[in-house]
Amino acid sequence: MGEAVQRRMMGLTAVVAALGMTATLAGCGGDSGSGDVTLKLVAADYGTGPANTSEKYWSGVAAGFEKENPGIKVEVSVLHWKDVDREVGEMVEAGRAPDIAQIGAYADYATDGKLYTADETLAIRTAANFLPSLSDAGKIDGIQYGLPFVASTRLLFYNEKLFAQSGLDAPETWDDIRSAATALKAEGVTYPFALPLGQEEAQAETLMWLLSGGGGYTDDVGAYDIDSAANIATFRWLREDLVGKGLTGPVEPGKLDREKAFEAFADGEVGMLNGHPTLLDEAEAKGVKVGMVPLPGVDGPMKGSMGVADWMMGFKENGHRKEIGAFLDYAYSDENVLAFADEYDLLPVTGSAAAVMEGDKSHKKLHKFLAALPNSTLPPFGKTSWATVSDSIKKNIGKAVAPGSNPESVLGEIATEAKEAQAAE
């Protein structure tokens, strides 16, 4: 799922119509525990159609919860992941925040004082069960507001058939990537290495490369450090050693979206790219045998990876703190966490569910991704400025690898915008 999109004002009537909700909901009780309570839950749809819509999952969770908690009803609204962040933003602006939202970003709401903290809602056992790297990404000034819901990591995917035909071994270093891509190009492979730096998810592809080059978006104290020497060196290498040598295919990276790169890989047209579990199923369904290795670094494979998470949060507006906490504790049971992860080939966010998945041979294809999760580095979700910075990366980073470009200048412009955005937090 993508990140939070820019929020805009919208009238209450339009919000209610868009979400298919009634304006009058049972909402008494709150912290007092008196009377019936209806919790409003808005969640993202991870499905590809009616057969696997997330509405089925959440309706099942709600029904199970209601059975165990008489007096609490859960009203479920599931929206397309491209729309849900905007829709929730509009509800909040209109003064009709849901009680619980499962979306892509939490920082703005937390900073505005609209969210309960994890300590205010969750049982200690639930809060302590989150994987530390994910739990930390849900904190602002050491206080957790964002509850990780699902996660994924990235590995380097390669087409085993194409590699075998060229007599290649799986790459472990950047030099291996370059030499393998050169050999694949000589064999007529359309995209020796697909490098999607188009606007769809350029911020993620960028972070993978920055981490593999020893850099990242922030420094050791959490300040933006986008134009660091390590990051500049990474993009110089990409420009000179991959793009400049014609090893990234017919579409320039700045115009290649992740979805198109993934489609090309599943069609057997790509030698290598950075992939996630969903692509694995898509490719194998079309007969592409996929090799997977940790992201190659300058001198060897990375020990960690880039991680991505979406978030659950409880809004204060309706005063249903206890009821929200009860639902979240139920939703984060191993059974529920694993059911969702299994349905969409994602990774569980709790230690106990991750241990179950790790020991289950039926999840073998996810084990390498799961192994990378504890040491993964996530984007700076806790910064309210991240939405602005991410948007700048999406719009501009492709220029850093264009022929004749100056990576230092491009990264410097993004860094300046990032520092200004951070100063305004």
PDB file of C-alpha atoms in Angstrom, residues 202-410:
ATOM      1  CA  ALA A 202      10.444   5.748  -6.043  1.00  0.00           C
ATOM      2  CA  GLN A 203      10.928   6.524  -2.356  1.00  0.00           C
ATOM      3  CA  ALA A 204      11.144   2.801  -1.580  1.00  0.00           C
ATOM      4  CA  GLU A 205      13.453   1.875  -4.456  1.00  0.00           C
ATOM      5  CA  THR A 206      15.662   4.805  -3.496  1.00  0.00           C
ATOM      6  CA  LEU A 207      15.908   3.747   0.137  1.00  0.00           C
ATOM      7  CA  MET A 208      16.940   0.221  -0.857  1.00  0.00           C
ATOM      8  CA  TRP A 209      19.867   1.571  -2.843  1.00  0.00           C
ATOM      9  CA  LEU A 210      20.856   4.124  -0.208  1.00  0.00           C
ATOM     10  CA  LEU A 211      20.969   1.434   2.469  1.00  0.00           C
ATOM     11  CA  SER A 212      22.978  -0.926   0.298  1.00  0.00           C
ATOM     12  CA  GLY A 213      25.475   1.899  -0.223  1.00  0.00           C
ATOM     13  CA  GLY A 214      25.903   2.524   3.494  1.00  0.00           C
ATOM     14  CA  GLY A 215      23.629   5.556   3.664  1.00  0.00           C
ATOM     15  CA  GLY A 216      19.948   6.259   4.172  1.00  0.00           C
ATOM     16  CA  TYR A 217      17.434   9.055   4.543  1.00  0.00           C
ATOM     17  CA  THR A 218      18.461  10.067   8.069  1.00  0.00           C
ATOM     18  CA  ASP A 219      21.600  10.201  10.179  1.00  0.00           C
ATOM     19  CA  ASP A 220      22.265   8.540  13.530  1.00  0.00           C
ATOM     20  CA  VAL A 221      20.215  11.121  15.425  1.00  0.00           C
ATOM     21  CA  GLY A 222      17.244  11.018  13.052  1.00  0.00           C
ATOM     22  CA  ALA A 223      17.871  14.211  11.074  1.00  0.00           C
ATOM     23  CA  TYR A 224      17.515  14.116   7.297  1.00  0.00           C
ATOM     24  CA  ASP A 225      20.832  13.411   5.586  1.00  0.00           C
ATOM     25  CA  ILE A 226      19.729  12.848   2.008  1.00  0.00           C
ATOM     26  CA  ASP A 227      22.732  14.420   0.301  1.00  0.00           C
ATOM     27  CA  SER A 228      25.346  12.596   2.363  1.00  0.00           C
ATOM     28  CA  ALA A 229      28.584  11.505   0.696  1.00  0.00           C
ATOM     29  CA  ALA A 230      27.454   7.866   0.775  1.00  0.00           C
ATOM     30  CA  ASN A 231      24.136   8.669  -0.880  1.00  0.00           C
ATOM     31  CA  ILE A 232      25.774  10.768  -3.588  1.00  0.00           C
ATOM     32  CA  ALA A 233      28.234   7.945  -4.296  1.00  0.00           C
ATOM     33  CA  THR A 234      25.345   5.488  -4.608  1.00  0.00           C
ATOM     34  CA  PHE A 235      23.563   7.537  -7.228  1.00  0.00           C
ATOM     35  CA  ARG A 236      26.752   8.246  -9.120  1.00  0.00           C
ATOM     36  CA  TRP A 237      27.249   4.497  -9.386  1.00  0.00           C
ATOM     37  CA  LEU A 238      23.696   3.953 -10.571  1.00  0.00           C
ATOM     38  CA  ARG A 239      24.036   6.699 -13.176  1.00  0.00           C
ATOM     39  CA  GLU A 240      27.443   5.620 -14.458  1.00  0.00           C
ATOM     40  CA  ASP A 241      27.514   1.840 -13.979  1.00  0.00           C
ATOM     41  CA  LEU A 242      23.935   0.814 -14.661  1.00  0.00           C
ATOM     42  CA  VAL A 243      21.924   3.492 -16.449  1.00  0.00           C
ATOM     43  CA  GLY A 244      24.856   4.973 -18.325  1.00  0.00           C
ATOM     44  CA  LYS A 245      25.883   1.570 -19.660  1.00  0.00           C
ATOM     45  CA  GLY A 246      22.402   0.863 -20.991  1.00  0.00           C
ATOM     46  CA  LEU A 247      21.706  -1.911 -18.488  1.00  0.00           C
ATOM     47  CA  THR A 248      18.313  -0.738 -17.194  1.00  0.00           C
ATOM     48  CA  GLY A 249      16.129  -1.307 -20.241  1.00  0.00           C
ATOM     49  CA  PRO A 250      14.232   0.765 -22.798  1.00  0.00           C
ATOM     50  CA  VAL A 251      12.253   2.929 -20.331  1.00  0.00           C
ATOM     51  CA  GLU A 252      14.293   5.501 -18.454  1.00  0.00           C
ATOM     52  CA  PRO A 253      14.217   4.788 -14.692  1.00  0.00           C
ATOM     53  CA  GLY A 254      12.537   8.091 -13.842  1.00  0.00           C
ATOM     54  CA  LYS A 255       9.547   7.067 -15.973  1.00  0.00           C
ATOM     55  CA  LEU A 256       9.421   3.397 -14.979  1.00  0.00           C
ATOM     56  CA  ASP A 257       6.827   2.655 -12.284  1.00  0.00           C
ATOM     57  CA  ARG A 258       7.157  -0.331  -9.987  1.00  0.00           C
ATOM     58  CA  GLU A 259       3.964  -1.930 -11.296  1.00  0.00           C
ATOM     59  CA  LYS A 260       5.275  -1.903 -14.871  1.00  0.00           C
ATOM     60  CA  ALA A 261       8.647  -3.277 -13.772  1.00  0.00           C
ATOM     61  CA  PHE A 262       6.936  -6.082 -11.885  1.00  0.00           C
ATOM     62  CA  GLU A 263       4.743  -6.895 -14.884  1.00  0.00           C
ATOM     63  CA  ALA A 264       7.824  -7.093 -17.103  1.00  0.00           C
ATOM     64  CA  PHE A 265       9.521  -9.420 -14.618  1.00  0.00           C
ATOM     65  CA  ALA A 266       6.484 -11.705 -14.522  1.00  0.00           C
ATOM     66  CA  ASP A 267       6.545 -11.726 -18.340  1.00  0.00           C
ATOM     67  CA  GLY A 268      10.157 -12.942 -18.330  1.00  0.00           C
ATOM     68  CA  GLU A 269      11.599  -9.683 -19.683  1.00  0.00           C
ATOM     69  CA  VAL A 270      13.661  -8.698 -16.621  1.00  0.00           C
ATOM     70  CA  GLY A 271      16.896 -10.233 -15.402  1.00  0.00           C
ATOM     71  CA  MET A 272      16.982  -8.633 -11.936  1.00  0.00           C
ATOM     72  CA  LEU A 273      15.050  -6.204  -9.769  1.00  0.00           C
ATOM     73  CA  ASN A 274      14.275  -5.482  -6.137  1.00  0.00           C
ATOM     74  CA  GLY A 275      11.073  -7.349  -5.317  1.00  0.00           C
ATOM     75  CA  HIS A 276       8.593  -8.236  -2.601  1.00  0.00           C
ATOM     76  CA  PRO A 277       6.498 -11.361  -1.903  1.00  0.00           C
ATOM     77  CA  THR A 278       3.487 -10.429  -4.028  1.00  0.00           C
ATOM     78  CA  LEU A 279       5.637 -10.430  -7.157  1.00  0.00           C
ATOM     79  CA  LEU A 280       6.843 -13.930  -6.335  1.00  0.00           C
ATOM     80  CA  ASP A 281       3.376 -15.402  -6.818  1.00  0.00           C
ATOM     81  CA  GLU A 282       2.679 -13.312  -9.918  1.00  0.00           C
ATOM     82  CA  ALA A 283       5.898 -14.401 -11.604  1.00  0.00           C
ATOM     83  CA  GLU A 284       5.651 -18.086 -10.714  1.00  0.00           C
ATOM     84  CA  ALA A 285       2.027 -18.143 -11.924  1.00  0.00           C
ATOM     85  CA  LYS A 286       3.408 -17.230 -15.363  1.00  0.00           C
ATOM     86  CA  GLY A 287       6.125 -19.855 -15.241  1.00  0.00           C
ATOM     87  CA  VAL A 288       9.034 -17.630 -14.202  1.00  0.00           C
ATOM     88  CA  LYS A 289      11.300 -19.390 -11.728  1.00  0.00           C
ATOM     89  CA  VAL A 290      12.468 -16.763  -9.248  1.00  0.00           C
ATOM     90  CA  GLY A 291      15.774 -16.685  -7.411  1.00  0.00           C
ATOM     91  CA  MET A 292      15.938 -14.524  -4.277  1.00  0.00           C
ATOM     92  CA  VAL A 293      18.978 -13.225  -2.399  1.00  0.00           C
ATOM     93  CA  PRO A 294      19.594 -10.440   0.139  1.00  0.00           C
ATOM     94  CA  LEU A 295      20.098  -7.015  -1.400  1.00  0.00           C
ATOM     95  CA  PRO A 296      23.681  -6.826  -2.690  1.00  0.00           C
ATOM     96  CA  GLY A 297      25.858  -4.120  -1.177  1.00  0.00           C
ATOM     97  CA  VAL A 298      29.113  -2.510  -2.220  1.00  0.00           C
ATOM     98  CA  ASP A 299      31.244  -5.255  -0.647  1.00  0.00           C
ATOM     99  CA  GLY A 300      28.747  -8.058  -0.010  1.00  0.00           C
ATOM    100  CA  PRO A 301      25.138  -8.937   0.818  1.00  0.00           C
ATOM    101  CA  MET A 302      23.258  -6.689   3.206  1.00  0.00           C
ATOM    102  CA  LYS A 303      22.461  -8.134   6.605  1.00  0.00           C
ATOM    103  CA  GLY A 304      19.197  -6.206   6.815  1.00  0.00           C
ATOM    104  CA  SER A 305      16.835  -4.766   4.264  1.00  0.00           C
ATOM    105  CA  MET A 306      14.392  -1.982   3.655  1.00  0.00           C
ATOM    106  CA  GLY A 307      11.200  -2.578   5.571  1.00  0.00           C
ATOM    107  CA  VAL A 308       7.723  -1.234   4.921  1.00  0.00           C
ATOM    108  CA  ALA A 309       4.759  -1.174   7.280  1.00  0.00           C
ATOM    109  CA  ASP A 310       1.197   0.064   7.338  1.00  0.00           C
ATOM    110  CA  TRP A 311      -0.403   1.300  10.514  1.00  0.00           C
ATOM    111  CA  MET A 312      -3.320   0.896  12.875  1.00  0.00           C
ATOM    112  CA  MET A 313      -4.372   3.761  15.133  1.00  0.00           C
ATOM    113  CA  GLY A 314      -7.092   4.694  17.589  1.00  0.00           C
ATOM    114  CA  PHE A 315      -8.708   8.141  17.403  1.00  0.00           C
ATOM    115  CA  LYS A 316      -9.748  10.029  20.542  1.00  0.00           C
ATOM    116  CA  GLU A 317     -12.668  11.905  19.039  1.00  0.00           C
ATOM    117  CA  ASN A 318     -15.477   9.580  20.133  1.00  0.00           C
ATOM    118  CA  GLY A 319     -13.972   8.735  23.521  1.00  0.00           C
ATOM    119  CA  HIS A 320     -14.046   4.960  23.080  1.00  0.00           C
ATOM    120  CA  ARG A 321     -10.642   4.259  24.544  1.00  0.00           C
ATOM    121  CA  LYS A 322     -11.471   1.028  26.372  1.00  0.00           C
ATOM    122  CA  GLU A 323     -13.504  -0.407  23.522  1.00  0.00           C
ATOM    123  CA  ILE A 324     -10.789   0.467  20.983  1.00  0.00           C
ATOM    124  CA  GLY A 325      -8.220  -1.238  23.169  1.00  0.00           C
ATOM    125  CA  ALA A 326     -10.353  -4.357  23.507  1.00  0.00           C
ATOM    126  CA  PHE A 327     -10.763  -4.596  19.732  1.00  0.00           C
ATOM    127  CA  LEU A 328      -7.082  -4.037  19.037  1.00  0.00           C
ATOM    128  CA  ASP A 329      -6.050  -6.688  21.538  1.00  0.00           C
ATOM    129  CA  TYR A 330      -8.394  -9.091  19.758  1.00  0.00           C
ATOM    130  CA  ALA A 331      -7.221  -8.079  16.279  1.00  0.00           C
ATOM    131  CA  TYR A 332      -3.572  -8.686  17.205  1.00  0.00           C
ATOM    132  CA  SER A 333      -4.077 -12.319  18.221  1.00  0.00           C
ATOM    133  CA  ASP A 334      -1.743 -14.707  16.395  1.00  0.00           C
ATOM    134  CA  GLU A 335      -4.693 -16.251  14.596  1.00  0.00           C
ATOM    135  CA  ASN A 336      -5.843 -12.947  13.130  1.00  0.00           C
ATOM    136  CA  VAL A 337      -2.371 -11.606  12.352  1.00  0.00           C
ATOM    137  CA  LEU A 338      -1.357 -14.780  10.533  1.00  0.00           C
ATOM    138  CA  ALA A 339      -4.648 -15.051   8.638  1.00  0.00           C
ATOM    139  CA  PHE A 340      -4.153 -11.599   7.109  1.00  0.00           C
ATOM    140  CA  ALA A 341      -0.459 -12.113   6.378  1.00  0.00           C
ATOM    141  CA  ASP A 342      -1.200 -15.463   4.756  1.00  0.00           C
ATOM    142  CA  GLU A 343      -3.971 -14.079   2.569  1.00  0.00           C
ATOM    143  CA  TYR A 344      -1.798 -11.328   1.075  1.00  0.00           C
ATOM    144  CA  ASP A 345       1.742 -12.761   1.312  1.00  0.00           C
ATOM    145  CA  LEU A 346       2.776 -10.193   3.877  1.00  0.00           C
ATOM    146  CA  LEU A 347       4.772 -10.487   7.082  1.00  0.00           C
ATOM    147  CA  PRO A 348       3.370 -10.555  10.625  1.00  0.00           C
ATOM    148  CA  VAL A 349       4.309  -7.666  12.875  1.00  0.00           C
ATOM    149  CA  THR A 350       4.339  -9.502  16.205  1.00  0.00           C
ATOM    150  CA  GLY A 351       7.076 -11.687  17.601  1.00  0.00           C
ATOM    151  CA  SER A 352       4.797 -14.596  18.425  1.00  0.00           C
ATOM    152  CA  ALA A 353       3.148 -14.692  14.987  1.00  0.00           C
ATOM    153  CA  ALA A 354       6.531 -14.329  13.278  1.00  0.00           C
ATOM    154  CA  ALA A 355       7.798 -17.340  15.251  1.00  0.00           C
ATOM    155  CA  VAL A 356       4.811 -19.394  14.112  1.00  0.00           C
ATOM    156  CA  MET A 357       5.399 -18.415  10.475  1.00  0.00           C
ATOM    157  CA  GLU A 358       9.103 -19.156  10.757  1.00  0.00           C
ATOM    158  CA  GLY A 359       8.370 -22.686  11.927  1.00  0.00           C
ATOM    159  CA  ASP A 360       5.686 -23.384   9.324  1.00  0.00           C
ATOM    160  CA  LYS A 361       6.910 -25.031   6.116  1.00  0.00           C
ATOM    161  CA  SER A 362       3.803 -23.858   4.270  1.00  0.00           C
ATOM    162  CA  HIS A 363       5.222 -20.321   4.548  1.00  0.00           C
ATOM    163  CA  LYS A 364       8.658 -21.312   3.275  1.00  0.00           C
ATOM    164  CA  LYS A 365       8.593 -18.782   0.424  1.00  0.00           C
ATOM    165  CA  LEU A 366       8.309 -15.967   2.992  1.00  0.00           C
ATOM    166  CA  HIS A 367      11.091 -17.170   5.302  1.00  0.00           C
ATOM    167  CA  LYS A 368      13.856 -15.150   3.604  1.00  0.00           C
ATOM    168  CA  PHE A 369      11.744 -12.001   3.785  1.00  0.00           C
ATOM    169  CA  LEU A 370      10.920 -12.727   7.414  1.00  0.00           C
ATOM    170  CA  ALA A 371      14.596 -13.230   8.253  1.00  0.00           C
ATOM    171  CA  ALA A 372      15.360  -9.733   6.966  1.00  0.00           C
ATOM    172  CA  LEU A 373      12.601  -8.056   8.982  1.00  0.00           C
ATOM    173  CA  PRO A 374      14.215  -7.715  12.450  1.00  0.00           C
ATOM    174  CA  ASN A 375      17.188  -5.812  10.992  1.00  0.00           C
ATOM    175  CA  SER A 376      15.176  -3.831   8.476  1.00  0.00           C
ATOM    176  CA  THR A 377      15.266  -0.054   8.173  1.00  0.00           C
ATOM    177  CA  LEU A 378      11.957   1.697   7.605  1.00  0.00           C
ATOM    178  CA  PRO A 379      11.305   5.137   6.136  1.00  0.00           C
ATOM    179  CA  PRO A 380      11.001   7.883   8.789  1.00  0.00           C
ATOM    180  CA  PHE A 381       7.264   7.394   9.342  1.00  0.00           C
ATOM    181  CA  GLY A 382       7.377   9.281  12.637  1.00  0.00           C
ATOM    182  CA  LYS A 383       8.136  12.587  10.908  1.00  0.00           C
ATOM    183  CA  THR A 384       5.153  14.680   9.870  1.00  0.00           C
ATOM    184  CA  SER A 385       7.451  16.051   7.151  1.00  0.00           C
ATOM    185  CA  TRP A 386       7.905  12.613   5.597  1.00  0.00           C
ATOM    186  CA  ALA A 387       4.878  12.933   3.294  1.00  0.00           C
ATOM    187  CA  THR A 388       6.366  16.098   1.789  1.00  0.00           C
ATOM    188  CA  VAL A 389       9.858  14.623   1.509  1.00  0.00           C
ATOM    189  CA  SER A 390       8.585  11.371   0.037  1.00  0.00           C
ATOM    190  CA  ASP A 391       6.654  13.311  -2.595  1.00  0.00           C
ATOM    191  CA  SER A 392       9.774  15.289  -3.503  1.00  0.00           C
ATOM    192  CA  ILE A 393      11.765  12.070  -3.896  1.00  0.00           C
ATOM    193  CA  LYS A 394       9.084  10.572  -6.125  1.00  0.00           C
ATOM    194  CA  LYS A 395       9.051  13.629  -8.375  1.00  0.00           C
ATOM    195  CA  ASN A 396      12.790  14.280  -8.588  1.00  0.00           C
ATOM    196  CA  ILE A 397      14.975  11.258  -7.882  1.00  0.00           C
ATOM    197  CA  GLY A 398      14.780   9.916 -11.433  1.00  0.00           C
ATOM    198  CA  LYS A 399      16.735  12.984 -12.558  1.00  0.00           C
ATOM    199  CA  ALA A 400      19.723  11.839 -10.488  1.00  0.00           C
ATOM    200  CA  VAL A 401      20.411   8.901 -12.823  1.00  0.00           C
ATOM    201  CA  ALA A 402      19.605  10.597 -16.132  1.00  0.00           C
ATOM    202  CA  PRO A 403      22.466  10.919 -18.654  1.00  0.00           C
ATOM    203  CA  GLY A 404      24.487  14.050 -17.995  1.00  0.00           C
ATOM    204  CA  SER A 405      22.820  14.648 -14.642  1.00  0.00           C
ATOM    205  CA  ASN A 406      24.482  15.769 -11.435  1.00  0.00           C
ATOM    206  CA  PRO A 407      23.380  13.431  -8.611  1.00  0.00           C
ATOM    207  CA  GLU A 408      24.867  15.752  -6.003  1.00  0.00           C
ATOM    208  CA  SER A 409      22.711  18.631  -7.211  1.00  0.00           C
ATOM    209  CA  VAL A 410      19.505  16.577  -7.363  1.00  0.00           C
TER     210      VAL A 410
END
